[in-house]
Every structure is written in C-alpha cells, then in structure tokens.
Amino acid sequence: MMREKFKMSLKKGQVGEKKVIERLQEKGIEVKDLTNYSEHKYYQKRGIDAQLKNRKTNVWENFDVKSNIMPSGLAYIEMYKPSGDPGWLYKSKSDWIFHYCHYEKDIYFYRLDEMQNYIKFKERDNSWSPKPLKDGSYGYWMPIKKFNKFVKKL
C-alpha cells in the first residue's frame, strides 16, 4: 500500500516537472532538465529539478517543482519532515519553486527566499503556526492561486 502511494506520488511529480519545463521552453526560456535521478543525484538531493537561464542576468538559476495544488487551490508548503528535520522550504537549494496543478494545468511560481521570509514574518507575528499532515510532516496550506504578494502564474 505504502509503495503504491509512493509510486503514484512519484508519477504525479514527474508529470508536473515535465509540464513546467515544457511551459518554460514554450516561453523561450532556456532550461536544463535535471530530473533524471541516476544522472543528476547531486542536484536532486538538494531539491533541484532543473535550471532556467535568467534572461536579465544570463545566469542559470535552480528550481524545484511541486505537484501539490489541491482542487481548492491550496498548495502545501513543507516546513518540517516527520523526522523533525527541515522540510523543502528550508532544505531546498533552489532559487525558485514552481507548483503545478494537475486539475487545471496551471503553474504558479515564486522565489524561495521570498516565501521563506514571508512565512518567518507570519510566524513572528503569531498569525500562523505549522499544521501537521497525516504523514507527520508540518507546514502550511497556502492559497497559491489567490496569493499574489509575490506568487505569479506562468
């Protein structure tokens, strides 16, 4: 049962990665695909699925794809793993996070450091506290589609 759930989650993630890379390339953005784990273990272990070339600076920037937007428009922002270790919000070495919605085929993105700063601010003013998932991880359900402080639609 657990193995099947993992396979489904992996497949869902791979579809999201492919869709984000394709959409960026359709927009004329150069992308290096680093999703093949056996070839790009170094990047994958650091939460990096691919790189995009910033057209303004001509620098390659890392990004991670999350395929976790629910039909309600909420996306999970993982702060802590079930073990208590930092979740992808703090562990990822990506510059950008892209969220892919399997239901509407939409893609939303933001700079990881902006989301980290926003969540730290919300925690400091006690307006948010992390919520547990069934798997034991802790984080936030963010209304990613309506959140326009710095989240953009691709």
JSON list of C-alpha atoms in Angstrom, two decimals, residues 32-131:
[
{"chain": "A", "resi": 32, "resn": "LYS", "atom": "CA", "xyz": [18.46, 22.34, -18.21]},
{"chain": "A", "resi": 33, "resn": "ASP", "atom": "CA", "xyz": [16.46, 19.25, -17.23]},
{"chain": "A", "resi": 34, "resn": "LEU", "atom": "CA", "xyz": [17.99, 17.64, -14.12]},
{"chain": "A", "resi": 35, "resn": "THR", "atom": "CA", "xyz": [15.07, 15.34, -13.27]},
{"chain": "A", "resi": 36, "resn": "ASN", "atom": "CA", "xyz": [16.82, 12.05, -14.04]},
{"chain": "A", "resi": 37, "resn": "TYR", "atom": "CA", "xyz": [17.83, 10.99, -10.52]},
{"chain": "A", "resi": 38, "resn": "SER", "atom": "CA", "xyz": [20.53, 8.50, -11.55]},
{"chain": "A", "resi": 39, "resn": "GLU", "atom": "CA", "xyz": [22.24, 11.11, -13.76]},
{"chain": "A", "resi": 40, "resn": "HIS", "atom": "CA", "xyz": [21.71, 14.16, -11.52]},
{"chain": "A", "resi": 41, "resn": "LYS", "atom": "CA", "xyz": [21.77, 12.78, -7.97]},
{"chain": "A", "resi": 42, "resn": "TYR", "atom": "CA", "xyz": [23.82, 15.76, -6.73]},
{"chain": "A", "resi": 43, "resn": "TYR", "atom": "CA", "xyz": [21.07, 18.22, -7.77]},
{"chain": "A", "resi": 44, "resn": "GLN", "atom": "CA", "xyz": [18.12, 16.01, -6.84]},
{"chain": "A", "resi": 45, "resn": "LYS", "atom": "CA", "xyz": [19.40, 15.54, -3.28]},
{"chain": "A", "resi": 46, "resn": "ARG", "atom": "CA", "xyz": [19.44, 19.33, -2.94]},
{"chain": "A", "resi": 47, "resn": "GLY", "atom": "CA", "xyz": [15.85, 19.83, -4.08]},
{"chain": "A", "resi": 48, "resn": "ILE", "atom": "CA", "xyz": [16.75, 20.91, -7.60]},
{"chain": "A", "resi": 49, "resn": "ASP", "atom": "CA", "xyz": [14.75, 19.53, -10.54]},
{"chain": "A", "resi": 50, "resn": "ALA", "atom": "CA", "xyz": [16.08, 21.81, -13.26]},
{"chain": "A", "resi": 51, "resn": "GLN", "atom": "CA", "xyz": [17.73, 25.11, -14.05]},
{"chain": "A", "resi": 52, "resn": "LEU", "atom": "CA", "xyz": [16.47, 28.07, -16.04]},
{"chain": "A", "resi": 53, "resn": "LYS", "atom": "CA", "xyz": [18.59, 30.76, -17.63]},
{"chain": "A", "resi": 54, "resn": "ASN", "atom": "CA", "xyz": [17.72, 34.19, -16.28]},
{"chain": "A", "resi": 55, "resn": "ARG", "atom": "CA", "xyz": [17.38, 36.37, -19.37]},
{"chain": "A", "resi": 56, "resn": "LYS", "atom": "CA", "xyz": [18.35, 39.54, -17.49]},
{"chain": "A", "resi": 57, "resn": "THR", "atom": "CA", "xyz": [21.49, 38.25, -15.79]},
{"chain": "A", "resi": 58, "resn": "ASN", "atom": "CA", "xyz": [22.38, 35.39, -18.15]},
{"chain": "A", "resi": 59, "resn": "VAL", "atom": "CA", "xyz": [22.87, 33.21, -15.02]},
{"chain": "A", "resi": 60, "resn": "TRP", "atom": "CA", "xyz": [21.50, 29.68, -14.54]},
{"chain": "A", "resi": 61, "resn": "GLU", "atom": "CA", "xyz": [19.08, 29.55, -11.59]},
{"chain": "A", "resi": 62, "resn": "ASN", "atom": "CA", "xyz": [17.86, 26.39, -9.85]},
{"chain": "A", "resi": 63, "resn": "PHE", "atom": "CA", "xyz": [14.22, 25.41, -9.48]},
{"chain": "A", "resi": 64, "resn": "ASP", "atom": "CA", "xyz": [12.13, 22.72, -7.85]},
{"chain": "A", "resi": 65, "resn": "VAL", "atom": "CA", "xyz": [8.68, 21.59, -8.96]},
{"chain": "A", "resi": 66, "resn": "LYS", "atom": "CA", "xyz": [5.89, 20.70, -6.54]},
{"chain": "A", "resi": 67, "resn": "SER", "atom": "CA", "xyz": [2.80, 18.99, -7.93]},
{"chain": "A", "resi": 68, "resn": "ASN", "atom": "CA", "xyz": [0.68, 19.56, -4.87]},
{"chain": "A", "resi": 69, "resn": "ILE", "atom": "CA", "xyz": [-2.05, 22.08, -5.66]},
{"chain": "A", "resi": 70, "resn": "MET", "atom": "CA", "xyz": [-5.37, 20.73, -4.42]},
{"chain": "A", "resi": 71, "resn": "PRO", "atom": "CA", "xyz": [-8.70, 21.32, -6.26]},
{"chain": "A", "resi": 72, "resn": "SER", "atom": "CA", "xyz": [-9.39, 24.03, -3.66]},
{"chain": "A", "resi": 73, "resn": "GLY", "atom": "CA", "xyz": [-6.31, 25.94, -4.84]},
{"chain": "A", "resi": 74, "resn": "LEU", "atom": "CA", "xyz": [-4.27, 25.21, -1.71]},
{"chain": "A", "resi": 75, "resn": "ALA", "atom": "CA", "xyz": [-0.64, 24.08, -2.01]},
{"chain": "A", "resi": 76, "resn": "TYR", "atom": "CA", "xyz": [1.31, 22.52, 0.84]},
{"chain": "A", "resi": 77, "resn": "ILE", "atom": "CA", "xyz": [4.49, 24.31, 1.97]},
{"chain": "A", "resi": 78, "resn": "GLU", "atom": "CA", "xyz": [6.53, 21.74, 3.91]},
{"chain": "A", "resi": 79, "resn": "MET", "atom": "CA", "xyz": [8.49, 23.20, 6.80]},
{"chain": "A", "resi": 80, "resn": "TYR", "atom": "CA", "xyz": [9.42, 20.04, 8.70]},
{"chain": "A", "resi": 81, "resn": "LYS", "atom": "CA", "xyz": [9.63, 16.38, 7.75]},
{"chain": "A", "resi": 82, "resn": "PRO", "atom": "CA", "xyz": [8.07, 13.71, 10.01]},
{"chain": "A", "resi": 83, "resn": "SER", "atom": "CA", "xyz": [11.55, 13.18, 11.50]},
{"chain": "A", "resi": 84, "resn": "GLY", "atom": "CA", "xyz": [11.63, 16.84, 12.59]},
{"chain": "A", "resi": 85, "resn": "ASP", "atom": "CA", "xyz": [14.33, 17.66, 10.03]},
{"chain": "A", "resi": 86, "resn": "PRO", "atom": "CA", "xyz": [13.83, 20.74, 7.85]},
{"chain": "A", "resi": 87, "resn": "GLY", "atom": "CA", "xyz": [11.37, 20.27, 5.01]},
{"chain": "A", "resi": 88, "resn": "TRP", "atom": "CA", "xyz": [11.85, 21.51, 1.47]},
{"chain": "A", "resi": 89, "resn": "LEU", "atom": "CA", "xyz": [11.00, 25.12, 2.41]},
{"chain": "A", "resi": 90, "resn": "TYR", "atom": "CA", "xyz": [14.29, 25.31, 4.31]},
{"chain": "A", "resi": 91, "resn": "LYS", "atom": "CA", "xyz": [16.32, 22.44, 2.86]},
{"chain": "A", "resi": 92, "resn": "SER", "atom": "CA", "xyz": [15.98, 23.12, -0.87]},
{"chain": "A", "resi": 93, "resn": "LYS", "atom": "CA", "xyz": [18.89, 24.80, -2.62]},
{"chain": "A", "resi": 94, "resn": "SER", "atom": "CA", "xyz": [16.58, 26.03, -5.38]},
{"chain": "A", "resi": 95, "resn": "ASP", "atom": "CA", "xyz": [16.12, 29.69, -6.23]},
{"chain": "A", "resi": 96, "resn": "TRP", "atom": "CA", "xyz": [12.56, 29.17, -7.48]},
{"chain": "A", "resi": 97, "resn": "ILE", "atom": "CA", "xyz": [9.64, 26.91, -6.60]},
{"chain": "A", "resi": 98, "resn": "PHE", "atom": "CA", "xyz": [7.06, 26.03, -9.24]},
{"chain": "A", "resi": 99, "resn": "HIS", "atom": "CA", "xyz": [3.71, 24.48, -8.25]},
{"chain": "A", "resi": 100, "resn": "TYR", "atom": "CA", "xyz": [1.85, 22.50, -10.91]},
{"chain": "A", "resi": 101, "resn": "CYS", "atom": "CA", "xyz": [-1.92, 21.96, -10.67]},
{"chain": "A", "resi": 102, "resn": "HIS", "atom": "CA", "xyz": [-2.98, 18.63, -12.18]},
{"chain": "A", "resi": 103, "resn": "TYR", "atom": "CA", "xyz": [-6.64, 19.66, -12.11]},
{"chain": "A", "resi": 104, "resn": "GLU", "atom": "CA", "xyz": [-6.44, 22.90, -14.07]},
{"chain": "A", "resi": 105, "resn": "LYS", "atom": "CA", "xyz": [-2.97, 22.51, -15.62]},
{"chain": "A", "resi": 106, "resn": "ASP", "atom": "CA", "xyz": [-1.93, 25.87, -14.14]},
{"chain": "A", "resi": 107, "resn": "ILE", "atom": "CA", "xyz": [1.58, 26.67, -12.93]},
{"chain": "A", "resi": 108, "resn": "TYR", "atom": "CA", "xyz": [2.44, 29.14, -10.17]},
{"chain": "A", "resi": 109, "resn": "PHE", "atom": "CA", "xyz": [5.92, 30.16, -9.11]},
{"chain": "A", "resi": 110, "resn": "TYR", "atom": "CA", "xyz": [7.87, 32.29, -6.64]},
{"chain": "A", "resi": 111, "resn": "ARG", "atom": "CA", "xyz": [11.37, 32.90, -5.35]},
{"chain": "A", "resi": 112, "resn": "LEU", "atom": "CA", "xyz": [12.04, 30.51, -2.50]},
{"chain": "A", "resi": 113, "resn": "ASP", "atom": "CA", "xyz": [13.70, 33.16, -0.35]},
{"chain": "A", "resi": 114, "resn": "GLU", "atom": "CA", "xyz": [10.59, 35.37, -0.60]},
{"chain": "A", "resi": 115, "resn": "MET", "atom": "CA", "xyz": [8.35, 32.56, 0.66]},
{"chain": "A", "resi": 116, "resn": "GLN", "atom": "CA", "xyz": [10.81, 31.77, 3.47]},
{"chain": "A", "resi": 117, "resn": "ASN", "atom": "CA", "xyz": [10.82, 35.41, 4.57]},
{"chain": "A", "resi": 118, "resn": "TYR", "atom": "CA", "xyz": [7.04, 35.68, 4.33]},
{"chain": "A", "resi": 119, "resn": "ILE", "atom": "CA", "xyz": [6.48, 32.59, 6.49]},
{"chain": "A", "resi": 120, "resn": "LYS", "atom": "CA", "xyz": [9.07, 33.71, 9.05]},
{"chain": "A", "resi": 121, "resn": "PHE", "atom": "CA", "xyz": [7.27, 37.07, 9.27]},
{"chain": "A", "resi": 122, "resn": "LYS", "atom": "CA", "xyz": [3.87, 35.36, 9.76]},
{"chain": "A", "resi": 123, "resn": "GLU", "atom": "CA", "xyz": [5.31, 33.13, 12.48]},
{"chain": "A", "resi": 124, "resn": "ARG", "atom": "CA", "xyz": [6.96, 36.06, 14.29]},
{"chain": "A", "resi": 125, "resn": "ASP", "atom": "CA", "xyz": [3.70, 37.98, 14.48]},
{"chain": "A", "resi": 126, "resn": "ASN", "atom": "CA", "xyz": [1.94, 34.76, 15.65]},
{"chain": "A", "resi": 127, "resn": "SER", "atom": "CA", "xyz": [-0.58, 34.83, 12.82]},
{"chain": "A", "resi": 128, "resn": "TRP", "atom": "CA", "xyz": [0.47, 31.36, 11.61]},
{"chain": "A", "resi": 129, "resn": "SER", "atom": "CA", "xyz": [1.69, 28.14, 13.12]},
{"chain": "A", "resi": 130, "resn": "PRO", "atom": "CA", "xyz": [2.61, 24.99, 11.17]},
{"chain": "A", "resi": 131, "resn": "LYS", "atom": "CA", "xyz": [-0.11, 22.33, 10.78]}
]
